[in-house]
Coordinates of C-alpha atoms and ligand atoms in Angstrom, one line a residue:
M1 CA 107.1 49.1 81.2
R2 CA 103.6 48.0 83.1
Y3 CA 101.5 50.5 84.1
A4 CA 101.9 48.9 87.4
R5 CA 105.4 50.4 88.2
L6 CA 104.1 53.2 87.6
V7 CA 101.2 53.2 89.9
D8 CA 103.7 51.7 92.6
T9 CA 105.4 54.7 93.1
Y10 CA 102.5 56.3 93.1
E11 CA 100.9 55.0 95.8
S12 CA 104.9 55.9 97.6
L13 CA 104.2 59.2 96.7
E14 CA 100.9 59.3 98.9
A15 CA 102.1 57.8 101.9
T16 CA 104.4 61.0 102.2
T17 CA 104.6 64.3 102.4
K18 CA 108.6 64.8 102.4
R19 CA 110.1 66.7 99.2
L20 CA 113.0 64.1 100.2
E21 CA 111.3 60.6 100.1
M22 CA 109.4 61.8 97.2
T23 CA 112.6 62.6 94.9
D24 CA 114.4 59.2 96.0
H25 CA 110.9 57.1 94.8
L26 CA 111.2 59.6 92.0
V27 CA 114.5 58.5 91.3
D28 CA 114.1 55.1 91.4
L29 CA 111.2 54.6 89.1
F30 CA 113.2 57.2 86.6
K31 CA 115.7 54.7 86.9
E32 CA 114.2 51.2 85.8
T33 CA 112.3 53.6 83.2
P34 CA 113.3 52.5 79.8
P35 CA 114.5 56.2 78.4
D36 CA 112.0 56.1 75.0
I37 CA 109.2 56.5 77.2
L38 CA 110.7 58.4 80.1
D39 CA 109.2 61.6 79.0
K40 CA 105.4 60.2 79.1
V41 CA 106.5 59.0 82.2
V42 CA 107.0 62.2 83.6
Y43 CA 104.2 63.6 82.0
L44 CA 101.6 60.5 83.2
T45 CA 103.1 61.7 87.3
Q46 CA 102.6 65.0 87.0
G47 CA 98.7 64.3 86.1
K48 CA 99.4 65.4 82.2
L49 CA 100.2 63.4 78.4
Y50 CA 102.2 66.4 77.6
P51 CA 104.3 69.9 78.6
D52 CA 101.8 72.3 79.1
F53 CA 102.3 74.5 76.0
M54 CA 101.1 72.4 73.9
G55 CA 97.5 72.7 74.8
V56 CA 96.0 69.4 75.0
E57 CA 93.7 68.7 77.4
L58 CA 92.7 65.6 79.7
G59 CA 89.5 65.4 80.9
V60 CA 85.8 63.7 80.6
G61 CA 82.3 64.3 81.6
E62 CA 80.5 62.4 84.4
K63 CA 78.4 60.7 81.5
V64 CA 81.3 58.9 80.2
A65 CA 83.6 58.4 83.1
V66 CA 80.0 56.4 84.6
R67 CA 78.9 55.0 81.7
A68 CA 82.8 53.6 80.9
I69 CA 83.3 52.5 84.7
A70 CA 79.7 50.6 84.0
N71 CA 81.2 48.4 81.0
A72 CA 84.2 47.5 82.3
S73 CA 82.0 46.4 85.9
G74 CA 79.3 45.4 84.6
H75 CA 77.5 47.4 87.8
P76 CA 74.4 49.6 87.2
E77 CA 75.1 53.1 86.1
S78 CA 72.6 54.3 89.4
E79 CA 75.2 52.3 92.0
I80 CA 78.3 54.0 90.0
V81 CA 77.0 58.0 90.9
R82 CA 76.0 56.8 94.4
L83 CA 79.3 55.8 95.4
W84 CA 81.0 58.2 93.6
K85 CA 78.7 60.9 95.9
E86 CA 79.4 58.9 98.5
T87 CA 83.6 59.1 98.2
G88 CA 83.7 62.2 96.4
D89 CA 86.4 60.3 94.0
L90 CA 86.3 58.9 90.9
G91 CA 89.0 56.8 91.3
T92 CA 88.4 55.2 94.2
T93 CA 84.7 54.8 93.0
G94 CA 85.9 53.2 89.9
E95 CA 88.5 51.1 92.1
R96 CA 85.7 50.0 94.7
V97 CA 83.1 49.1 91.5
L98 CA 86.0 46.6 89.9
E99 CA 86.9 45.2 92.8
R100 CA 83.2 44.1 93.4
K101 CA 83.7 42.5 89.9
R102 CA 83.3 39.2 90.1
Q103 CA 85.3 37.0 87.5
Q104 CA 87.7 39.0 85.3
S105 CA 87.6 38.7 82.1
L106 CA 90.2 36.3 79.6
F107 CA 90.9 38.0 77.7
T108 CA 92.6 41.3 79.8
Q109 CA 95.7 41.5 79.3
P110 CA 98.5 44.0 81.4
L111 CA 98.6 47.0 81.2
T112 CA 101.4 49.0 79.3
V113 CA 102.7 52.5 80.1
E114 CA 102.9 53.1 77.1
A115 CA 98.9 51.5 76.0
V116 CA 97.6 54.2 79.1
H117 CA 99.0 57.0 77.5
S118 CA 98.5 56.3 74.3
G119 CA 94.7 55.4 75.4
L120 CA 94.6 58.6 77.0
D121 CA 95.8 60.8 73.8
T122 CA 92.9 59.0 71.9
L123 CA 91.0 60.1 74.1
A124 CA 91.9 63.9 74.5
R125 CA 91.5 64.5 71.4
A126 CA 88.5 62.8 70.6
S127 CA 86.3 65.5 68.9
G128 CA 83.4 66.3 66.7
R129 CA 79.8 64.4 66.2
D130 CA 81.1 61.2 67.8
S131 CA 83.2 62.1 70.6
L132 CA 81.5 61.1 73.6
D133 CA 80.9 57.4 72.3
A134 CA 84.3 57.3 71.1
K135 CA 85.1 58.6 74.8
I136 CA 83.5 55.8 76.4
K137 CA 84.5 53.0 74.2
I138 CA 88.2 54.2 74.9
L139 CA 87.9 54.7 78.4
S140 CA 86.2 51.6 78.7
R141 CA 88.7 49.2 77.2
L142 CA 91.6 50.9 79.9
L143 CA 89.4 50.1 82.4
H144 CA 88.9 46.4 81.2
D145 CA 92.2 46.0 81.4
A146 CA 92.8 47.4 84.2
T147 CA 93.9 46.0 87.9
P148 CA 91.0 48.3 90.3
R149 CA 94.4 49.7 91.5
E150 CA 95.4 50.9 88.1
A151 CA 91.8 52.2 87.4
R152 CA 91.9 54.6 90.5
Y153 CA 94.7 56.0 88.9
I154 CA 93.4 56.2 85.9
L155 CA 90.3 57.7 86.8
R156 CA 91.8 60.2 88.8
T157 CA 94.0 61.8 85.8
V158 CA 91.2 62.0 83.5
D159 CA 89.1 64.0 86.1
G160 CA 92.0 66.0 86.5
K161 CA 92.5 65.3 90.2
L162 CA 95.8 63.3 90.3
R163 CA 97.9 65.7 92.2
L164 CA 100.5 63.9 93.6
G165 CA 102.2 67.1 94.6
I166 CA 104.8 66.9 92.4
A167 CA 106.4 70.6 91.5
D168 CA 108.3 70.7 88.6
M169 CA 111.5 71.2 90.9
T170 CA 111.4 67.7 92.7
I171 CA 111.3 66.4 88.9
L172 CA 114.1 67.9 88.4
D173 CA 115.9 67.1 91.2
A174 CA 114.8 63.8 91.0
L175 CA 116.5 64.1 86.8
S176 CA 119.8 65.2 88.0
L177 CA 120.1 62.3 91.3
A178 CA 118.9 59.7 88.7
F179 CA 120.9 60.6 85.8
A180 CA 124.0 62.8 86.9
S181 CA 124.8 64.4 90.1
K182 CA 123.3 67.1 92.3
E183 CA 126.5 69.8 91.1
D184 CA 124.6 69.4 87.7
R185 CA 120.9 70.3 88.7
P186 CA 121.5 74.5 87.9
T187 CA 122.6 72.6 84.2
I188 CA 119.6 70.7 83.7
E189 CA 117.4 73.4 85.3
A190 CA 118.8 75.7 83.0
A191 CA 117.8 73.4 79.9
Y192 CA 114.4 72.8 80.9
N193 CA 113.8 77.0 81.2
R194 CA 114.6 76.6 77.6
C195 CA 112.7 74.2 76.1
S196 CA 109.5 73.8 79.2
D197 CA 109.4 70.3 78.5
L198 CA 110.6 67.8 81.6
G199 CA 109.7 65.2 79.5
M200 CA 111.9 66.3 76.9
V201 CA 115.2 67.2 79.1
A202 CA 114.7 63.7 80.5
V203 CA 114.9 61.7 77.7
Y204 CA 117.5 63.7 76.7
L205 CA 119.9 63.1 79.7
A206 CA 118.6 59.5 79.9
H207 CA 120.1 59.0 76.7
G208 CA 122.5 61.7 76.0
G209 CA 123.8 63.2 79.1
L210 CA 124.7 66.0 80.3
E211 CA 126.5 67.1 77.1
A212 CA 123.1 66.5 75.3
V213 CA 121.0 68.5 77.9
R214 CA 123.5 71.7 77.0
D215 CA 122.1 71.5 73.3
I216 CA 118.6 71.8 74.3
H217 CA 118.5 75.6 72.1
L218 CA 115.3 77.2 71.6
K219 CA 113.3 76.8 69.4
L220 CA 110.2 78.2 67.4
G221 CA 106.4 76.6 68.7
V222 CA 108.2 76.1 72.0
P223 CA 108.1 78.8 74.6
L224 CA 110.5 79.3 77.0
R225 CA 109.8 80.1 80.2
A226 CA 109.2 83.8 81.4
M227 CA 112.0 86.2 83.2
L228 CA 110.4 87.9 86.4
A229 CA 111.2 90.8 88.6
E230 CA 111.5 91.6 91.9
R231 CA 109.7 94.4 93.6
V232 CA 111.0 97.9 95.3
Q233 CA 109.2 100.2 97.5
S234 CA 110.7 103.0 96.8
M235 CA 113.1 104.7 93.5
E236 CA 115.8 105.5 95.3
E237 CA 116.9 101.2 96.5
I238 CA 115.9 101.0 92.3
F239 CA 119.1 102.4 91.9
E240 CA 121.1 101.1 94.7
K241 CA 120.0 97.3 93.4
M242 CA 122.0 98.6 90.1
G243 CA 124.2 100.3 91.3
G244 CA 124.7 102.8 88.2
P245 CA 122.9 103.5 85.2
C246 CA 119.9 101.1 84.2
L247 CA 117.2 100.8 81.7
L248 CA 113.9 102.0 82.4
E249 CA 110.3 101.0 80.9
Y250 CA 107.0 101.8 81.3
K251 CA 105.1 99.0 83.1
Y252 CA 102.1 98.2 81.2
D253 CA 99.4 96.4 82.5
G254 CA 98.4 94.3 79.9
L255 CA 99.0 90.8 79.3
R256 CA 102.7 89.1 78.9
L257 CA 102.7 87.2 75.4
Q258 CA 105.8 85.4 73.9
A259 CA 105.2 85.8 70.6
H260 CA 106.9 82.8 68.4
V261 CA 107.3 84.3 64.7
F262 CA 107.8 81.7 61.8
G263 CA 109.5 82.3 58.4
D264 CA 106.8 81.4 56.3
G265 CA 104.3 83.6 58.8
R266 CA 103.3 82.0 61.2
V267 CA 102.5 82.6 64.7
R268 CA 102.3 81.9 68.2
L269 CA 101.2 83.5 71.5
Y270 CA 102.3 81.9 74.4
S271 CA 100.7 83.5 77.9
R272 CA 103.3 84.1 81.0
H273 CA 102.4 80.5 82.3
L274 CA 102.9 79.0 78.8
E275 CA 100.3 78.5 77.4
D276 CA 98.7 78.2 73.8
L277 CA 96.9 82.2 73.2
T278 CA 97.4 81.9 69.8
D279 CA 93.9 81.4 69.3
Q280 CA 92.2 84.8 71.4
F281 CA 94.5 87.1 69.4
P282 CA 93.7 87.2 66.1
D283 CA 94.7 90.8 65.9
V284 CA 98.3 90.5 67.4
V285 CA 99.2 87.6 65.2
K286 CA 97.9 90.0 62.1
S287 CA 100.1 92.9 63.3
L288 CA 102.8 90.5 64.5
R289 CA 103.1 88.8 61.1
R290 CA 103.0 91.7 59.1
S291 CA 105.6 94.2 61.2
I292 CA 108.0 90.7 61.2
K293 CA 107.5 89.9 58.0
G294 CA 110.7 87.5 56.4
H295 CA 112.7 86.6 59.9
E296 CA 112.0 84.3 62.6
A297 CA 111.9 85.9 65.7
I298 CA 110.9 85.4 69.5
V299 CA 110.0 88.4 71.0
E300 CA 107.9 89.3 74.1
G301 CA 106.0 91.8 75.0
E302 CA 102.9 93.1 76.6
C303 CA 99.4 93.1 74.7
V304 CA 97.1 96.2 75.8
P305 CA 94.0 97.5 74.9
V306 CA 94.2 100.9 73.3
G307 CA 91.2 103.3 72.6
P308 CA 90.6 105.4 69.5
D309 CA 92.2 108.3 71.1
G310 CA 95.3 105.9 71.6
E311 CA 95.2 106.3 74.8
M312 CA 95.3 103.1 77.4
R313 CA 92.8 100.9 78.7
P314 CA 92.6 99.0 81.5
F315 CA 93.6 95.3 80.7
Q316 CA 90.3 94.6 81.9
E317 CA 88.6 95.0 78.9
I318 CA 90.4 92.4 76.7
S319 CA 90.8 89.7 80.0
H320 CA 87.1 88.7 78.4
R321 CA 88.2 87.2 75.6
R322 CA 89.5 84.3 77.5
G323 CA 85.7 83.1 77.7
R324 CA 84.5 80.7 75.4
K325 CA 81.3 82.0 74.2
Y326 CA 82.8 85.5 73.4
N327 CA 82.2 87.2 70.0
L328 CA 86.0 87.5 69.7
Q329 CA 85.7 88.9 66.0
K330 CA 83.1 92.1 68.1
A331 CA 85.7 92.8 71.1
M332 CA 88.5 92.9 68.5
E333 CA 86.5 96.2 66.4
E334 CA 85.9 97.0 69.6
V335 CA 88.4 97.1 71.8
P336 CA 91.7 96.8 69.7
V337 CA 95.1 95.8 71.7
V338 CA 98.6 96.8 70.7
F339 CA 101.9 94.9 71.4
F340 CA 104.6 96.6 73.3
A341 CA 107.5 94.3 72.5
F342 CA 110.1 94.9 75.1
D343 CA 112.0 92.3 74.7
I344 CA 113.9 89.8 71.8
L345 CA 115.3 86.1 72.5
Y346 CA 115.8 84.6 69.6
L347 CA 116.0 86.0 65.7
D348 CA 117.2 84.6 62.6
G349 CA 118.5 81.3 64.1
E350 CA 120.4 83.3 66.5
E351 CA 120.2 83.0 69.6
L352 CA 119.8 86.1 71.9
M353 CA 118.7 85.2 75.2
D354 CA 122.8 84.6 77.0
R355 CA 123.5 88.2 75.0
P356 CA 123.0 91.0 77.3
L357 CA 120.0 93.5 77.2
P358 CA 121.0 96.6 75.4
V359 CA 122.2 94.2 72.8
R360 CA 118.8 92.6 72.7
R361 CA 117.2 96.2 72.7
K362 CA 119.1 97.1 69.8
R363 CA 118.2 94.2 67.6
L364 CA 114.9 94.7 68.9
E365 CA 114.4 97.9 68.4
S366 CA 115.6 97.6 64.4
L367 CA 113.2 95.0 63.7
I368 CA 110.6 96.6 65.2
R369 CA 111.1 99.7 63.6
E370 CA 111.9 98.7 60.0
G371 CA 108.3 96.3 60.2
G372 CA 106.7 99.7 61.4
G373 CA 102.9 99.1 61.4
E374 CA 100.0 99.6 63.6
G375 CA 99.8 96.6 66.3
V376 CA 103.2 96.4 67.2
R377 CA 105.1 99.2 69.3
L378 CA 109.0 99.2 71.3
S379 CA 108.3 99.3 74.9
T380 CA 108.7 103.1 75.8
A381 CA 112.1 103.4 77.3
L382 CA 114.8 105.3 79.2
E383 CA 118.1 104.8 79.9
T384 CA 119.5 106.3 83.1
G385 CA 121.1 106.9 86.5
D386 CA 119.3 109.9 87.7
I387 CA 116.6 109.5 90.1
K388 CA 115.4 112.9 89.1
K389 CA 114.7 111.9 85.4
A390 CA 113.4 108.8 86.8
E391 CA 111.2 110.2 88.9
E392 CA 109.9 112.0 85.8
F393 CA 109.7 108.7 83.5
F394 CA 107.6 107.2 86.1
Q395 CA 105.2 110.6 86.4
E396 CA 105.3 110.1 82.9
S397 CA 104.3 106.4 82.5
I398 CA 101.4 107.1 85.0
A399 CA 100.3 109.0 83.2
A400 CA 99.6 107.6 79.9
G401 CA 97.8 104.8 81.7
C402 CA 100.7 102.8 82.6
E403 CA 100.8 100.8 86.5
G404 CA 104.7 101.9 86.8
I405 CA 107.9 101.2 85.2
M406 CA 110.3 98.4 85.4
A407 CA 113.7 98.6 85.8
K408 CA 116.4 96.4 83.8
S409 CA 119.8 95.6 84.0
I410 CA 122.0 96.7 81.5
G411 CA 125.5 95.2 82.9
E412 CA 128.0 92.6 80.9
D413 CA 125.6 90.0 82.8
S414 CA 122.3 91.0 82.2
V415 CA 121.5 88.2 79.7
Y416 CA 117.6 86.3 79.7
R417 CA 117.2 84.3 82.7
A418 CA 114.7 82.1 82.0
G419 CA 112.3 81.4 84.8
A420 CA 113.8 83.1 87.4
R421 CA 113.0 85.8 89.5
G422 CA 115.8 87.9 90.1
W423 CA 117.4 91.4 90.7
Q424 CA 117.5 92.2 87.2
W425 CA 114.7 93.3 86.6
I426 CA 112.8 95.2 89.2
K427 CA 109.8 96.5 89.2
Y428 CA 108.1 99.6 90.8
K429 CA 104.7 100.6 91.1
R430 CA 102.2 103.1 91.7
D431 CA 100.6 101.0 93.8
Y432 CA 103.0 100.1 96.6
K433 CA 103.6 103.0 98.3
A434 CA 100.7 101.3 101.3
E435 CA 98.9 98.5 98.9
M436 CA 95.2 97.7 100.1
S437 CA 95.8 93.6 101.0
D438 CA 92.2 92.4 100.0
T439 CA 89.5 93.6 97.9
V440 CA 86.5 94.7 99.6
D441 CA 83.1 93.8 98.8
L442 CA 81.0 97.7 99.0
V443 CA 77.3 98.7 98.1
A444 CA 76.4 101.3 95.6
V445 CA 74.1 104.1 96.7
G446 CA 74.3 107.1 93.9
A447 CA 76.1 107.4 90.8
F448 CA 77.4 110.3 88.7
A449 CA 76.5 111.1 84.9
G450 CA 79.2 109.9 82.6
R451 CA 80.7 112.6 80.1
G452 CA 81.9 112.1 76.6
R453 CA 82.0 107.9 75.5
R454 CA 80.1 107.6 78.7
G455 CA 77.4 109.9 77.6
G456 CA 74.2 109.4 78.6
A457 CA 75.4 106.4 80.8
Y458 CA 76.7 106.6 84.6
G459 CA 80.3 107.4 84.7
A460 CA 81.1 106.5 88.3
L461 CA 79.3 105.1 91.1
L462 CA 79.5 106.0 94.8
M463 CA 80.3 103.4 96.6
A464 CA 79.6 102.4 100.0
A465 CA 80.7 100.2 103.6
Y466 CA 78.0 98.8 105.5
N467 CA 77.2 100.1 109.3
P468 CA 75.7 97.2 111.3
E469 CA 75.4 99.4 114.3
E470 CA 73.6 102.4 112.7
D471 CA 72.3 100.0 109.6
V472 CA 73.1 102.6 107.4
F473 CA 75.2 102.5 104.3
E474 CA 78.9 105.3 104.6
T475 CA 80.5 106.5 101.5
V476 CA 84.1 105.5 100.9
C477 CA 85.0 106.4 97.4
K478 CA 83.8 106.9 93.8
L479 CA 84.4 104.3 91.3
G480 CA 84.6 104.9 87.6
T481 CA 87.2 102.2 86.7
G482 CA 87.2 98.6 86.2
F483 CA 84.4 98.5 83.8
D484 CA 84.3 97.1 80.0
D485 CA 82.4 99.1 77.6
E486 CA 78.8 96.5 77.8
T487 CA 79.5 97.0 81.8
L488 CA 79.2 100.9 81.7
F489 CA 76.6 101.2 78.8
S490 CA 75.0 98.8 80.2
L491 CA 74.7 99.5 84.1
R492 CA 71.6 101.9 84.9
E493 CA 69.8 98.8 84.3
R494 CA 71.3 97.1 86.9
F495 CA 70.0 99.8 90.1
T496 CA 67.0 100.9 91.1
E497 CA 67.0 104.8 91.1
H498 CA 65.4 106.6 94.2
P499 CA 64.3 110.1 94.1
T500 CA 66.3 111.2 97.0
I501 CA 69.1 110.1 98.9
H502 CA 68.2 107.0 100.9
P503 CA 67.4 107.2 104.2
R504 CA 69.8 103.9 104.8
V505 CA 72.7 106.2 103.3
K506 CA 74.9 108.9 104.7
S507 CA 76.4 110.9 101.7
E508 CA 78.4 113.9 102.2
M509 CA 78.7 113.9 98.4
E510 CA 76.5 115.3 95.7
A511 CA 75.3 112.6 93.5
D512 CA 73.3 112.8 90.2
Y513 CA 71.5 109.7 90.8
W514 CA 70.7 108.5 94.1
L515 CA 70.2 103.9 94.2
V516 CA 68.3 101.9 96.5
P517 CA 71.3 100.2 98.3
E518 CA 70.9 96.2 96.9
V519 CA 74.2 95.7 94.6
V520 CA 77.2 94.7 96.2
M521 CA 80.4 94.7 94.1
E522 CA 84.0 93.5 94.6
V523 CA 86.3 96.4 94.4
A524 CA 90.2 96.5 94.8
G525 CA 92.0 99.7 95.3
A526 CA 95.8 101.2 96.0
E527 CA 95.1 101.9 100.0
I528 CA 92.8 103.9 102.5
T529 CA 93.4 107.1 103.6
L530 CA 91.5 109.4 106.0
S531 CA 89.0 111.5 104.0
P532 CA 87.1 114.9 104.6
I533 CA 84.4 113.9 102.0
H534 CA 83.4 110.6 102.7
T535 CA 81.2 109.2 105.5
C536 CA 82.8 105.7 106.4
A537 CA 83.8 105.5 109.7
R538 CA 84.2 109.4 110.3
D539 CA 85.8 110.8 113.8
V540 CA 86.7 107.1 114.3
I541 CA 90.4 107.7 113.6
R542 CA 90.6 111.2 113.5
K543 CA 87.9 113.7 114.0
G544 CA 85.8 115.4 111.2
S545 CA 88.1 112.9 108.8
G546 CA 86.2 109.6 107.3
L547 CA 88.1 106.9 105.3
A548 CA 88.2 106.3 101.8
I549 CA 90.0 103.9 99.1
R550 CA 91.9 105.3 96.4
F551 CA 91.8 104.5 93.2
P552 CA 89.0 101.7 94.1
R553 CA 88.3 100.1 91.2
F554 CA 85.6 97.3 90.0
T555 CA 86.8 93.2 89.9
G556 CA 84.1 92.6 87.4
R557 CA 82.8 90.4 90.1
W558 CA 78.9 91.1 90.9
R559 CA 78.7 89.6 94.8
D560 CA 75.0 88.7 93.9
D561 CA 75.6 86.5 96.9
K562 CA 75.6 89.3 99.4
S563 CA 72.6 90.8 100.5
P564 CA 73.9 94.3 101.2
E565 CA 74.0 94.0 105.5
E566 CA 76.8 91.3 104.0
A567 CA 79.0 94.4 102.4
T568 CA 82.4 95.3 104.3
T569 CA 81.8 96.7 107.9
T570 CA 82.7 99.8 108.1
K571 CA 85.0 98.3 111.2
E572 CA 86.7 96.1 109.0
L573 CA 87.6 99.3 107.2
V574 CA 89.2 100.9 110.1
E575 CA 90.5 97.6 110.7
M576 CA 92.2 97.5 107.7
Y577 CA 94.1 101.5 107.4
R578 CA 95.2 100.3 111.0
Q579 CA 97.3 97.3 109.2
Q580 CA 97.6 99.6 106.2
L581 CA 99.5 101.3 108.7
K582 CA 101.6 99.2 110.4
K583 CA 103.2 97.6 107.1
V584 CA 104.1 101.0 106.4
G585 CA 105.4 101.8 109.7
Ligands
AMP601 P1 103.7 91.4 88.1 O1 103.3 90.5 87.2 O2 103.8 92.3 88.7 O3 104.8 90.9 88.4 O4 104.6 92.6 87.0 C1 105.6 91.8 86.0 C2 105.4 91.6 85.0 O5 104.9 93.3 84.2 C3 105.6 90.8 83.1 O6 105.4 89.5 83.5 C4 105.0 91.5 82.3 O7 103.4 91.0 81.9 C5 104.3 92.9 82.4 N1 105.1 94.2 82.1 C6 104.4 95.1 81.8 N2 105.8 95.7 81.3 C7 106.6 95.2 81.1 C8 108.0 95.8 80.7 N3 108.7 97.0 79.6 N4 108.9 94.5 80.8 C9 108.7 93.5 81.3 N5 107.8 93.2 81.8 C10 106.3 94.3 81.7

């Protein structure tokens, strides 16, 4: 199939924003595509080469792109760079430059979809010492064979900027219309939810119709789409929605992982968005391998950092494992993690996702208990229909360091609904009573000495908002969460201490150290409340009271780009407080 045919559709898609028209264009394209390459057409239309979980990333640096266009066009690189700056779009740049190419080479051959896909695939996989040259060569060859119009889209694809706005759901619509009917859409979507691979669903559908699609099963190494939860604001609502007893579980504040354990001991881990995270969690891999030894299983759980005392730690302490430069070995030693298993979808050849939750839970319990081991535990759960017991369970979960609870239906229909958000799972978090909708940027004005593990370092900071009318900083909270160890122990170095309270700071709280108000930090919180002790907006809402942020947490973002005078103002906090009242009321 000619790549030009695909490009025709790209252009039509770009010319409309109406979903129905987009679907029609895709239907035409899919019907014309030979079934064997339908998967490639689907991936390419989404600017990819494979489904996301395969982790094959397209992308070339500026050097490769510019050099390849230069090779294919004979134009100097400087001119290409200049044009790229001017247009801001690599695709248009390549197209224009190639249009100016005087004569078409004798050796050009029409590009096919297969050739583009395989070229881009080789490009994406090139690694190592000579990869730069290899990439330039591959891209040059593709551009050499491309018409200027084709070059536009090839370049946008490698630049990660194809952006045709085709959502998965639109592709599913188009596939149903092209190869089945509108009514069959749920069957097709269910298949997609099991395999997370639109290309595979497309090929099965085009070859074998609905029968083939119904036959798509769970497979180790192919993640299914995650089941999602609805939220409620009160415990009463949980039981109203459930209509009777349900299974309550701690809602861990960590990272959701879908673990695929193979019979031979291999393990693969996928995020909630189905990225392959195996390499970031060798410790979890090891624990699961030990704990689920000799079985084949797909298990879901939340991965949480746990301190030496067995206490759960803030999630931020593992979030930076994702940075490439991070020393993983050190991270694993300093912040061990525990995988709290909460569901099982597959065990030793048997698909469990269509079985009710109580059946799955039993299987999960015996599997995890049989394995034992440190790094893998069962989620703490309680089956109840009693609201008082539920309240107690909620309080226990908060005390244990969790965010709240998950309530899960235990009826006959409590199957695992991959890819769906529904009332079978309900989350109820501590912060909901009046959630602070936005983060704020606050200035550190004081510090408190750390105790225990934080001894010798700052244990918490006194944070303030800016009052421009009086040009002073007024305190709003004591900030002690959201710091990883590394940040915590280097905290003192970031600030300038001041022997007494700084003249531009208004505080009624006694800090152990006073700081020069110069460092701005981003802070999230649960809610803004009235406070007898903080000085922010004192007397504005109520005589004798100021405003405070409850459960403040450092987001990890140092706002070095902001001067203290650019911090959130007291007036803004008053406005946020009023908004919040409106929401609750
Ligand atoms: P949220 O991210 O607020 O939408 O809440 C849903 C998330 O809670 C899930 O994606 C999981 O990452 C997490 N979670 C924590 N504990 C549990 C649990 N026991 N069952 C299901 N999900 C959980």
